[in-house]
GROMACS .gro file of C-alpha atoms in nm:
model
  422
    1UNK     CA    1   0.944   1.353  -2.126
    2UNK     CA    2   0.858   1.009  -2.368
    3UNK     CA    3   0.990   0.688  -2.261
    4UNK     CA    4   1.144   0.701  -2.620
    5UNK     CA    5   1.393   0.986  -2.491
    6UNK     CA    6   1.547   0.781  -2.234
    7UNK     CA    7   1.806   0.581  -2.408
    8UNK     CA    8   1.627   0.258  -2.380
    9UNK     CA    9   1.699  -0.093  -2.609
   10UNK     CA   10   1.436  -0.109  -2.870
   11UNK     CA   11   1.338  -0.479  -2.701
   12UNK     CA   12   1.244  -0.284  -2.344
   13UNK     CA   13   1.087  -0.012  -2.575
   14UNK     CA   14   0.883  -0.289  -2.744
   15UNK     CA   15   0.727  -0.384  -2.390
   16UNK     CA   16   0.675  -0.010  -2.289
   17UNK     CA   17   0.481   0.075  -2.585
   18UNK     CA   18   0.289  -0.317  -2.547
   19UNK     CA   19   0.147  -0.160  -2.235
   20UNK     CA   20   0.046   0.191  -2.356
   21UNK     CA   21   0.327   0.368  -2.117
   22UNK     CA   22   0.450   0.721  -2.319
   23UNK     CA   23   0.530   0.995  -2.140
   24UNK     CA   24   0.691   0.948  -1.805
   25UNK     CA   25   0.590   1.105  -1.455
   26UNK     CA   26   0.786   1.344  -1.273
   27UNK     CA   27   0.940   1.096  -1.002
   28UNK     CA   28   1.068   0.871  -1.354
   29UNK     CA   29   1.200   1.209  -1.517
   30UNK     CA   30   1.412   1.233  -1.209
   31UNK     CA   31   1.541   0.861  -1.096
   32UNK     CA   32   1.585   0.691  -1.427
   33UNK     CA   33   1.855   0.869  -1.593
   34UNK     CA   34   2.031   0.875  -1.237
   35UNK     CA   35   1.987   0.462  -1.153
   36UNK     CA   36   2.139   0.454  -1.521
   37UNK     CA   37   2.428   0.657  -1.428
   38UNK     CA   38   2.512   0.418  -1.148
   39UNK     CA   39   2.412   0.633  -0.835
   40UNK     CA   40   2.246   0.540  -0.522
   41UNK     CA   41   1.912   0.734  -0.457
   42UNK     CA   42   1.653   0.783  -0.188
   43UNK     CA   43   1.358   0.827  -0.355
   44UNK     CA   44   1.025   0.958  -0.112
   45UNK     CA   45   0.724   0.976  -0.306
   46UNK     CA   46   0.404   0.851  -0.305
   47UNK     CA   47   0.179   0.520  -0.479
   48UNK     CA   48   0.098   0.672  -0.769
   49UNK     CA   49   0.353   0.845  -0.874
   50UNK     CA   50   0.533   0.553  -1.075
   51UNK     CA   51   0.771   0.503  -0.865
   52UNK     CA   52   0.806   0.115  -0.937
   53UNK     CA   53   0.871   0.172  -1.340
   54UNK     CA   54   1.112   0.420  -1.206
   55UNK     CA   55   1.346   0.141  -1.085
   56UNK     CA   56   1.265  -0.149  -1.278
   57UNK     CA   57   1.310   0.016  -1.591
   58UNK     CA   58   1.651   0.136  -1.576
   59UNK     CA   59   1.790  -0.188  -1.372
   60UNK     CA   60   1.638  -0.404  -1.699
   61UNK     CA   61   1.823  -0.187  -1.947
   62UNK     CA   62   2.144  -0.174  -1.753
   63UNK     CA   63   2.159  -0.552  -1.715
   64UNK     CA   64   2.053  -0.581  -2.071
   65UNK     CA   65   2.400  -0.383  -2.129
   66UNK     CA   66   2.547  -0.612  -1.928
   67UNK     CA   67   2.757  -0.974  -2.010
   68UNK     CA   68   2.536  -1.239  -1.972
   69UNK     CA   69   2.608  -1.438  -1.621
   70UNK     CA   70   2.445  -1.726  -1.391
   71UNK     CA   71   2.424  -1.504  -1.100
   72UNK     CA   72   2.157  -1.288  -0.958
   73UNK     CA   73   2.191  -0.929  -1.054
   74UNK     CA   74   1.935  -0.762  -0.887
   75UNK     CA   75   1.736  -0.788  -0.518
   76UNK     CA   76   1.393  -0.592  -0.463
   77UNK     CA   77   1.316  -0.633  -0.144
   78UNK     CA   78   0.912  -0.563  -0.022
   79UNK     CA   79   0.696  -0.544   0.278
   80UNK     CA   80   0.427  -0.802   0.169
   81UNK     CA   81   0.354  -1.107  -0.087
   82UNK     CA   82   0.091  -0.879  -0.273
   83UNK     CA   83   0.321  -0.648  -0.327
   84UNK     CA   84   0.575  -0.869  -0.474
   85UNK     CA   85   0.317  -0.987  -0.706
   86UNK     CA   86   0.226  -0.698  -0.795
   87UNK     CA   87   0.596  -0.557  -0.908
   88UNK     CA   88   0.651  -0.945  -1.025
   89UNK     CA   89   0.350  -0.848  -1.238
   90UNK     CA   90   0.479  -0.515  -1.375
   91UNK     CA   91   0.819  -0.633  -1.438
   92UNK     CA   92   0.715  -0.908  -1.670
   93UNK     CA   93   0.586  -0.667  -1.862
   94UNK     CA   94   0.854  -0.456  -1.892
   95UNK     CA   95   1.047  -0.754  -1.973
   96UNK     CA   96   0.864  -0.967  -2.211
   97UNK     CA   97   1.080  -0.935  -2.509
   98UNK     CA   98   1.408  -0.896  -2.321
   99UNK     CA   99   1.584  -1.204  -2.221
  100UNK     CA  100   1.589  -1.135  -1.851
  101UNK     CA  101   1.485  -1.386  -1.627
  102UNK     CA  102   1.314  -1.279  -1.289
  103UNK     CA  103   1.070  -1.466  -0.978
  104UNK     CA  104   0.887  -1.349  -0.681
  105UNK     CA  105   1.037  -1.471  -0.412
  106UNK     CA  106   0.777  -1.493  -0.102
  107UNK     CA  107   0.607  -1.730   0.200
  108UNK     CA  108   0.265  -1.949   0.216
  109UNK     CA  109   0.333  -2.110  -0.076
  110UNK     CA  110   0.337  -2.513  -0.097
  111UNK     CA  111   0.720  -2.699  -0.156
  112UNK     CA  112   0.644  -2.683  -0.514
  113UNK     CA  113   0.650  -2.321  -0.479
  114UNK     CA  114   0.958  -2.355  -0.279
  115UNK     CA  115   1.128  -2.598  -0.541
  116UNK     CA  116   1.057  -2.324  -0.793
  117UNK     CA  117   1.243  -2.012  -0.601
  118UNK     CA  118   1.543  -2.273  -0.507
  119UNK     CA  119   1.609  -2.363  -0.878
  120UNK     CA  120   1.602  -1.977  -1.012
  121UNK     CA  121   1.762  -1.864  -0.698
  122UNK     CA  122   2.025  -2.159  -0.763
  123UNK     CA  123   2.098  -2.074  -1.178
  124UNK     CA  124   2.072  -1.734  -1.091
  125UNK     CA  125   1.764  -1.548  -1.225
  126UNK     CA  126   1.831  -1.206  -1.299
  127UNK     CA  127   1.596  -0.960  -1.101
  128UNK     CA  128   1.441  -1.144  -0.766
  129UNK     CA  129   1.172  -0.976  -0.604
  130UNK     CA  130   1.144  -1.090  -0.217
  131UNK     CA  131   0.948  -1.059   0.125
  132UNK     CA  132   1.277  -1.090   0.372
  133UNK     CA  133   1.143  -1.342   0.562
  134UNK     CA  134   1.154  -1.630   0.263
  135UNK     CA  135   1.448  -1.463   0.143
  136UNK     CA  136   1.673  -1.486   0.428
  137UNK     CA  137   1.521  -1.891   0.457
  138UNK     CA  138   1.691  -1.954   0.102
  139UNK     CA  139   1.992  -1.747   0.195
  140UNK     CA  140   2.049  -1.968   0.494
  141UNK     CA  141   2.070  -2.287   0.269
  142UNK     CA  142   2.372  -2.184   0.096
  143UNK     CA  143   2.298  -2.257  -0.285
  144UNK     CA  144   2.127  -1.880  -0.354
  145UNK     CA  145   2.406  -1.681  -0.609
  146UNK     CA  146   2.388  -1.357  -0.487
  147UNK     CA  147   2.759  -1.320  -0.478
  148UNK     CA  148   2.787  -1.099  -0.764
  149UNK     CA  149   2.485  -0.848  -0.727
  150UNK     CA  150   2.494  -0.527  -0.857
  151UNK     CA  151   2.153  -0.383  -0.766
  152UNK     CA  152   1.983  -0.334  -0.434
  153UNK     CA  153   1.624  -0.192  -0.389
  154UNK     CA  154   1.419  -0.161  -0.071
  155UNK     CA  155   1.076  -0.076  -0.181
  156UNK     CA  156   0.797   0.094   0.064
  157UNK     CA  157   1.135   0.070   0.322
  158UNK     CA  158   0.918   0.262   0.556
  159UNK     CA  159   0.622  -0.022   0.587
  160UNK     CA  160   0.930  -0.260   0.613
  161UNK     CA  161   1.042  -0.058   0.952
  162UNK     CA  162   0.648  -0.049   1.077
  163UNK     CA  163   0.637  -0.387   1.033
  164UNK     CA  164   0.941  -0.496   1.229
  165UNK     CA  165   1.209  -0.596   0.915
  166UNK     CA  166   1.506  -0.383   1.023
  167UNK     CA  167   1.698  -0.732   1.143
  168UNK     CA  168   1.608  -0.916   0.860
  169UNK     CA  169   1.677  -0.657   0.613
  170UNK     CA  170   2.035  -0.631   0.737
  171UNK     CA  171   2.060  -0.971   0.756
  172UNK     CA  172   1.996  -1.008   0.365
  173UNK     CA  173   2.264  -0.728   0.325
  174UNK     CA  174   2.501  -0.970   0.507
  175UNK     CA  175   2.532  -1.196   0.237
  176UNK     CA  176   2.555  -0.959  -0.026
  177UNK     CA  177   2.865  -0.819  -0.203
  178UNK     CA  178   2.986  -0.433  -0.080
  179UNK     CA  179   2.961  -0.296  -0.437
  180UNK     CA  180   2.655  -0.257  -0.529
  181UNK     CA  181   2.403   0.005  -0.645
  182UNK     CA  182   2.117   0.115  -0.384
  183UNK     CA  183   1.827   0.235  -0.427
  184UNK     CA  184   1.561   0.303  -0.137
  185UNK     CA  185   1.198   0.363  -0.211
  186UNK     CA  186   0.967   0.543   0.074
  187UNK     CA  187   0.618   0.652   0.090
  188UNK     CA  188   0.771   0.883   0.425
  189UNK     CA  189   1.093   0.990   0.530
  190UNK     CA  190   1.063   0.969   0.941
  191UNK     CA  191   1.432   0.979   1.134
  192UNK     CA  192   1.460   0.612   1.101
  193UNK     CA  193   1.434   0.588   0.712
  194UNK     CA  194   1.738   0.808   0.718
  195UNK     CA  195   1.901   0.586   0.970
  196UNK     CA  196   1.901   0.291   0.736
  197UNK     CA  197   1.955   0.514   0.454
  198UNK     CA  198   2.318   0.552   0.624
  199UNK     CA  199   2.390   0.207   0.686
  200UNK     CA  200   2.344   0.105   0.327
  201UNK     CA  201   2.373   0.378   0.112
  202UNK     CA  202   2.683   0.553  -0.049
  203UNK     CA  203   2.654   0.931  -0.100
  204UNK     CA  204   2.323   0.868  -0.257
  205UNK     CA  205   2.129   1.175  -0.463
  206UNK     CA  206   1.768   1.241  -0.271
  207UNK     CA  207   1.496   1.308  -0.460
  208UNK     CA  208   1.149   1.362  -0.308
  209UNK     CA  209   0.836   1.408  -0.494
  210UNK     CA  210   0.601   1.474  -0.180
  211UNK     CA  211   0.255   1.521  -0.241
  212UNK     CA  212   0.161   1.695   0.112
  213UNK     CA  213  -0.198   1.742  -0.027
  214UNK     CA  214  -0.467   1.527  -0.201
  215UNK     CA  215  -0.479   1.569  -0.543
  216UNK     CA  216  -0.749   1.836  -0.539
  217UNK     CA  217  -1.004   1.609  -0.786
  218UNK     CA  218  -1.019   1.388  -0.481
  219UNK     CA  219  -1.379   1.509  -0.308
  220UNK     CA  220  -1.304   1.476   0.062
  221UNK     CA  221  -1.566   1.454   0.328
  222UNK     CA  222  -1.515   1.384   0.729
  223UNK     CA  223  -1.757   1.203   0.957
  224UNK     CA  224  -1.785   1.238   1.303
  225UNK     CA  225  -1.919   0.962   1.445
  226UNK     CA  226  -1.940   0.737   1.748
  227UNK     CA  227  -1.737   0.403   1.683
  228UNK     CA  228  -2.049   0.190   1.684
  229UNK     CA  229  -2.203   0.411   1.461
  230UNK     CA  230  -1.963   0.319   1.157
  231UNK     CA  231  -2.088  -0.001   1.010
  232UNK     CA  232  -2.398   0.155   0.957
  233UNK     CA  233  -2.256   0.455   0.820
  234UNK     CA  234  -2.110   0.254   0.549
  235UNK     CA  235  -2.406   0.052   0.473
  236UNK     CA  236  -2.592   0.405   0.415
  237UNK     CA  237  -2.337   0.526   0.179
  238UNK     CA  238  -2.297   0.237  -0.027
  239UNK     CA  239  -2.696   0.245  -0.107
  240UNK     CA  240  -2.682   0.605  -0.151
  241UNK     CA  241  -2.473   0.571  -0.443
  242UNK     CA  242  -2.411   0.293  -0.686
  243UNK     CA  243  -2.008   0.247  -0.692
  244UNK     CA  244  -1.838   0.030  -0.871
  245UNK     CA  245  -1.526  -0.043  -0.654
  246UNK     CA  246  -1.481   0.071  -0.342
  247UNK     CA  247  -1.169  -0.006  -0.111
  248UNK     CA  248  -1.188   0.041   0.289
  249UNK     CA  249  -0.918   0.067   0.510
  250UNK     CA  250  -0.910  -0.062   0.857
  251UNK     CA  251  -0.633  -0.053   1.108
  252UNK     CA  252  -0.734  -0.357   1.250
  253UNK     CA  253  -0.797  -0.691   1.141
  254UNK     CA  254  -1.054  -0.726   1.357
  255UNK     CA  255  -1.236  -0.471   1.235
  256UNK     CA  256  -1.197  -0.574   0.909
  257UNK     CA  257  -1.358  -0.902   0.963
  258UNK     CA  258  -1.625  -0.735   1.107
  259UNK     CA  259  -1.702  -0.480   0.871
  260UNK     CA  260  -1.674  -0.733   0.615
  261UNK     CA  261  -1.885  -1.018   0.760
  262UNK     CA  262  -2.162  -0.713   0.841
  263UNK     CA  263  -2.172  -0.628   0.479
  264UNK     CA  264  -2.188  -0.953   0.312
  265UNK     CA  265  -2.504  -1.027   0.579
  266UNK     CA  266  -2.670  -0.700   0.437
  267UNK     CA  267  -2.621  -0.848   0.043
  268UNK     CA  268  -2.291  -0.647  -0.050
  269UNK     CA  269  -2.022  -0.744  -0.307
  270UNK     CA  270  -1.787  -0.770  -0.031
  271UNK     CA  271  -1.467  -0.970   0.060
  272UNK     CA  272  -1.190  -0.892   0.334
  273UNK     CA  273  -0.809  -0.894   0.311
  274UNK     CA  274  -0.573  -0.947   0.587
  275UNK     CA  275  -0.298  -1.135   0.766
  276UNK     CA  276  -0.477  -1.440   0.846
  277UNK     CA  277  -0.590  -1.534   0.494
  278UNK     CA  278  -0.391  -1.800   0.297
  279UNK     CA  279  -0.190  -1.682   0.056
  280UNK     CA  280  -0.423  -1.830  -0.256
  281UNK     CA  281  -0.730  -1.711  -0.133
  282UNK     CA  282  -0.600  -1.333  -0.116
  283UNK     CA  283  -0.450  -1.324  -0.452
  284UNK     CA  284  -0.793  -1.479  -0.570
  285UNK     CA  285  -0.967  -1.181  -0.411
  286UNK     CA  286  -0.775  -0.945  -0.525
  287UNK     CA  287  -0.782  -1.112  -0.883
  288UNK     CA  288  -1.180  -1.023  -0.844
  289UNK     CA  289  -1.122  -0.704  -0.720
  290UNK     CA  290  -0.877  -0.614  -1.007
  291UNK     CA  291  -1.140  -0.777  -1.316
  292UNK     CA  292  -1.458  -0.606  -1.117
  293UNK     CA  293  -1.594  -0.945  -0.993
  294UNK     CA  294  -1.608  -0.809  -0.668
  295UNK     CA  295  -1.733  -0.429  -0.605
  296UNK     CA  296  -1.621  -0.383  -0.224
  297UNK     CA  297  -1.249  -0.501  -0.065
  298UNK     CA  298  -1.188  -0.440   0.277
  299UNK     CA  299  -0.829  -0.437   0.349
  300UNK     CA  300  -0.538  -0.305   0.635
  301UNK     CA  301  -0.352  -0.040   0.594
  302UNK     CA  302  -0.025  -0.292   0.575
  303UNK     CA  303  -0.147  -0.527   0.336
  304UNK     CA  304  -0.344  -0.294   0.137
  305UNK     CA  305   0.049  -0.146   0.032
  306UNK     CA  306   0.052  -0.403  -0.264
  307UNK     CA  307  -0.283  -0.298  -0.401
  308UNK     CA  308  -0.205  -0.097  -0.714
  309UNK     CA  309  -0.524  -0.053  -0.920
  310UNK     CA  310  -0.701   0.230  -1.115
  311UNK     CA  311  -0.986   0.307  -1.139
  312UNK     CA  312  -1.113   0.300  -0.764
  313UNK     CA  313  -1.449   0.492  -0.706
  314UNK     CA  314  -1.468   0.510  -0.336
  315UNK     CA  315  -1.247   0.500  -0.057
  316UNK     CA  316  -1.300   0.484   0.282
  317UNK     CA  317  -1.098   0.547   0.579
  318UNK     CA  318  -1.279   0.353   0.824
  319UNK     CA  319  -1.038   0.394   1.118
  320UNK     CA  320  -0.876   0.739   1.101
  321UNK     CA  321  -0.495   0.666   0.921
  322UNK     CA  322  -0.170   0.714   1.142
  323UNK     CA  323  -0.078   1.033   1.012
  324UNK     CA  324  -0.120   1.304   0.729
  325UNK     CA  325   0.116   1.098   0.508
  326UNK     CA  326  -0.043   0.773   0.552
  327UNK     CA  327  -0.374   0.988   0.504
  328UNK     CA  328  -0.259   1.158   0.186
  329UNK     CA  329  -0.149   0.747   0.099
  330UNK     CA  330  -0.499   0.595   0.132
  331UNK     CA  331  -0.698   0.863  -0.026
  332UNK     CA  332  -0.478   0.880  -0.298
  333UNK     CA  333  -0.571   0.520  -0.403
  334UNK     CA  334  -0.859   0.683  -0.607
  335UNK     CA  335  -0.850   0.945  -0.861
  336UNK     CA  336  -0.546   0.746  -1.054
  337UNK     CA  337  -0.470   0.797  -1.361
  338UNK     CA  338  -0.642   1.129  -1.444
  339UNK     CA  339  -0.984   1.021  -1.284
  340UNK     CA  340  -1.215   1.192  -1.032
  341UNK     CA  341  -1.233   1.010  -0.714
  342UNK     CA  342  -1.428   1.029  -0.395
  343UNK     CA  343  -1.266   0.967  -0.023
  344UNK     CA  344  -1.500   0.938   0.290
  345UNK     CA  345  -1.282   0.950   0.642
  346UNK     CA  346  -1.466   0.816   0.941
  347UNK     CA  347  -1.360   0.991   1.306
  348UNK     CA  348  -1.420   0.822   1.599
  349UNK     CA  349  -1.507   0.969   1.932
  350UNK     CA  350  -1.155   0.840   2.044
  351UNK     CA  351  -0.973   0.937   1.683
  352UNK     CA  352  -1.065   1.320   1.697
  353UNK     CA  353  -0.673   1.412   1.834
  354UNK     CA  354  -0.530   1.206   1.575
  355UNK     CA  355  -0.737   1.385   1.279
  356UNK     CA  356  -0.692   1.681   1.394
  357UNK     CA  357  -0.355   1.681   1.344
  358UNK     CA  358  -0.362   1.562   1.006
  359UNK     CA  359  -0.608   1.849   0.947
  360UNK     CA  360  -0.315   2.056   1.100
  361UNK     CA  361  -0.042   1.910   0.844
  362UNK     CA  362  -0.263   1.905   0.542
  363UNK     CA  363  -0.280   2.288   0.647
  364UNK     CA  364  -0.694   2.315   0.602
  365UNK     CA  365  -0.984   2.131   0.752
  366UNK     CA  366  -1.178   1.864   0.562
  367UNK     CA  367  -1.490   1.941   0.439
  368UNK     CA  368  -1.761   1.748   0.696
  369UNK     CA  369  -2.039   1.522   0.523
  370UNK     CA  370  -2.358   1.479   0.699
  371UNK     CA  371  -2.448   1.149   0.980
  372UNK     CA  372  -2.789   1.056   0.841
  373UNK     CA  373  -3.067   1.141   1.167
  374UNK     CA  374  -3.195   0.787   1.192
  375UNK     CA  375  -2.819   0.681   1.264
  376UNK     CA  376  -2.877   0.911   1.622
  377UNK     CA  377  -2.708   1.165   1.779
  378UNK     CA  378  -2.327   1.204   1.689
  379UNK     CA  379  -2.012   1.363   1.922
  380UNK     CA  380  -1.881   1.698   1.898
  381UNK     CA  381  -1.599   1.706   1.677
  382UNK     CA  382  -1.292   1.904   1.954
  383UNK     CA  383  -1.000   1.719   1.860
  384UNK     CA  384  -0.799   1.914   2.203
  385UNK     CA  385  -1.049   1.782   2.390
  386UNK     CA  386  -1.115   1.435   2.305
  387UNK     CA  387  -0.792   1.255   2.465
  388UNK     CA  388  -0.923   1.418   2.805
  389UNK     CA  389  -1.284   1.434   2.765
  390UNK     CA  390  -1.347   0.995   2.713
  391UNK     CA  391  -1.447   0.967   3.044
  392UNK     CA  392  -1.676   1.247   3.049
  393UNK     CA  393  -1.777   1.099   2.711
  394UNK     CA  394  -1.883   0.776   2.854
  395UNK     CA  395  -2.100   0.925   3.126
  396UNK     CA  396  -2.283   1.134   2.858
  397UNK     CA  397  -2.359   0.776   2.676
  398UNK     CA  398  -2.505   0.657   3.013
  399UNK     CA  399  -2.742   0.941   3.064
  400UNK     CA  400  -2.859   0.951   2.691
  401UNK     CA  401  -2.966   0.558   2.765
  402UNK     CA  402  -3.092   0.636   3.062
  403UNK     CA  403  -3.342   0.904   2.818
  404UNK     CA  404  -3.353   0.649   2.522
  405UNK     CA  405  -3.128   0.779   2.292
  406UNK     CA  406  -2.868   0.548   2.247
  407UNK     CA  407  -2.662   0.601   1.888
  408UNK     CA  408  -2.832   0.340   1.693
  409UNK     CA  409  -2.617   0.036   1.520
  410UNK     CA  410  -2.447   0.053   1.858
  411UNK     CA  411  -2.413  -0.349   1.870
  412UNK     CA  412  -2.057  -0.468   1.803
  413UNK     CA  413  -2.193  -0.818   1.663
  414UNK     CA  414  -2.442  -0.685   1.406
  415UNK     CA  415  -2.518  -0.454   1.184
  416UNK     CA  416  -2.817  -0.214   1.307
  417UNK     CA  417  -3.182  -0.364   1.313
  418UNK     CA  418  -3.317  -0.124   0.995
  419UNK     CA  419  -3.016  -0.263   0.791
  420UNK     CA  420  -3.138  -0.574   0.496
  421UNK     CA  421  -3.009  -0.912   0.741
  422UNK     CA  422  -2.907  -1.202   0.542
   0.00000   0.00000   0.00000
């Protein structure tokens, strides 16, 4: 179906075509028409899948339709700052030669940043897009016009639960009026999306555009490994192969300061994202990430939500994701828009349960790649085993010392002695 089909003003048409969008994806086919019929929707589908023009498209045109007021008509609320850039971003687009006003609404800026958000939150900018926490701080002043809202979205609602937002999220709804139009956005659909779903939501249509596999131009490979054995494993593939962007995903912070700092002391084109960064400094990496200034971002899982760019060679699952969803979620990052894309999954000796059953859901094993020998012996991969067998794991370790054959790259503080050292 072409975005010309849709019913659109020829001003939001104008900034379609400006940014080369024609024919819309399956997940707009289905939630465009209904936002522009008024209903509410839960919408479960992947990054990807355009999911963000889905909304922000038909909310423009309706308030396009609509009178002209000094109130603000329409609340996206997100997990994270990036991704509120990253929407704030898109929408301008969208709306460039429209006459709707719209901000990103979100914390660690400076009180000019502030000053800005009070003064369109205060005249009433028409679409905000917000992380809770800042919104509910301008909510609390008094001087936000919200009273007269019409739309509602909660975008990536499930990363919102993960990280804790339930409270504040209802706490925003507090202030807002009871008519309104909702819309709910979800990579997943676990029991307590649907709780919130029925809170907030009134007789909403459910569409879901699950992909429960990879998209099969995605090359997949496993690797068994021993935790300490990672770093190095990443070192090795990034020589073995020249890629041009490559985004890695850790669970932890702490490992992705580690991985990071371990990369940049071998000579990579590395930088890390996470919670503990100031705001500037990770929109200035991502900036170089985006424009190919930087070839390697290390990210979490959480923060690594408001990354939406094509064109990603590589990526790596360096600690083994939650679940099959949140598996299908990373690896999807490459392979956008029509490209091939390559996904490397790294299985610690303590991670084996957890992949196995994402192995389980995906409903076929992933193909295994092969630990270079000079990286040292490597565990069995027995994913019913490996919750009982750590201990007996351990005591193997010790007797392989004991013979001199301990996994090299084994040091937690630095990457393995044949590795380049800065």
């Amino acid at each position: 179906m072409k975005f010309t089909e849709f019913g659109f003003s020829d001003q939001l048409l104008e900034g379609i075509e400006a940014i080369n969008y024609e024919t819309a994806t399956p997940v707009q086919e289905q939630v465009i028409p209904r936002i522009i019929n008024g209903k509410d929707l839960i919408v479960s589908a992947q990054t990807g899948t355009g999911k963000t023009a889905s909304y922000l498209l038909p909310i423009l045109q309706r308030i396009l339709t609509e009178e002209p007021s000094d109130h603000v008509k329409a609340l996206v609320i997100v997990p994270t700052r990036e991704l509120a850039i990253q929407i704030s971003q898109n929408l301008e687009g969208f709306s460039y030669f429209t006459s709707v006003s719209s901000i990103a609404v979100y914390g660690g800026g400076d009180g000019n940043t502030y000053a800005n958000e009070r003064q369109a939150l205060s005249h009433g900018a028409d679409i905000v897009i917000c992380t809770p926490g800042r919104m509910i701080s301008h909510l609390n002043m008094g001087y936000a016009k919200i009273k007269h809202l019409k739309y509602l979205v909660l975008d990536e609602a499930d990363r919102m639960l993960d990280m804790g937002f339930h409270e504040d999220i209802m706490k925003i709804i507090s202030f807002l009026p009871k008519q309104r139009q909702n819309l709910l956005l979800s990579a997943t659909m676990p029991p307590k999306i649907r709780e919130l779903a029925k809170k907030i939501l009134y007789e909403p249509d459910e569409i879901f555009i699950s992909i429960s596999k990879p998209p099969a131009r995605i090359v997949q490979q496993v690797f068994v490994v021993y935790q300490t054995q990672k770093i190095a494993l990443v070192q090795h593939l990034l020589k073995m192969h020249n890629f041009p962007s490559v985004l890695i995903f850790c669970s932890r912070k702490e490992n992705v300061k580690q991985l990071a700092r371990e990369l940049k002391r071998a000579k990579f084109s590395a930088e890390e994202i996470h919670s503990d960064l100031e705001q500037n400094d990770r929109e200035q990496v991502l900036s170089r990430f985006r424009s190919r200034q930087l070839s390697i971002l290390v990210a979490t899982d959480i923060l690594a939500r408001g990354i939406d760019i094509d064109n990603i060679s590589l990526v790596i699952n360096y600690d083994v994701p939650h679940d099959g969803e949140d598996y299908v979620h990373r690896v999807g990052r490459t392979a956008r828009a029509e490209t091939d894309g390559i996904a490397y999954t790294f299985v610690g000796e303590t991670e084996q349960r957890k992949f196995g059953a994402i192995e389980r859901l995906l409903g076929e094993p992933v193909p295994r790649g092969i630990v270079p020998e000079e990286l040292g012996a490597t565990p069995t991969f027995n994913p019913g085993a490996a919750k009982r067998s750590v201990g007996r794991k351990n005591n193997s370790d010790k007797k392989r010392r004991s013979k001199g054959r301990k996994p090299k790259g084994s040091s937690t503080n630095s990457a393995p002695s044949k590795q380049p050292q800065e």
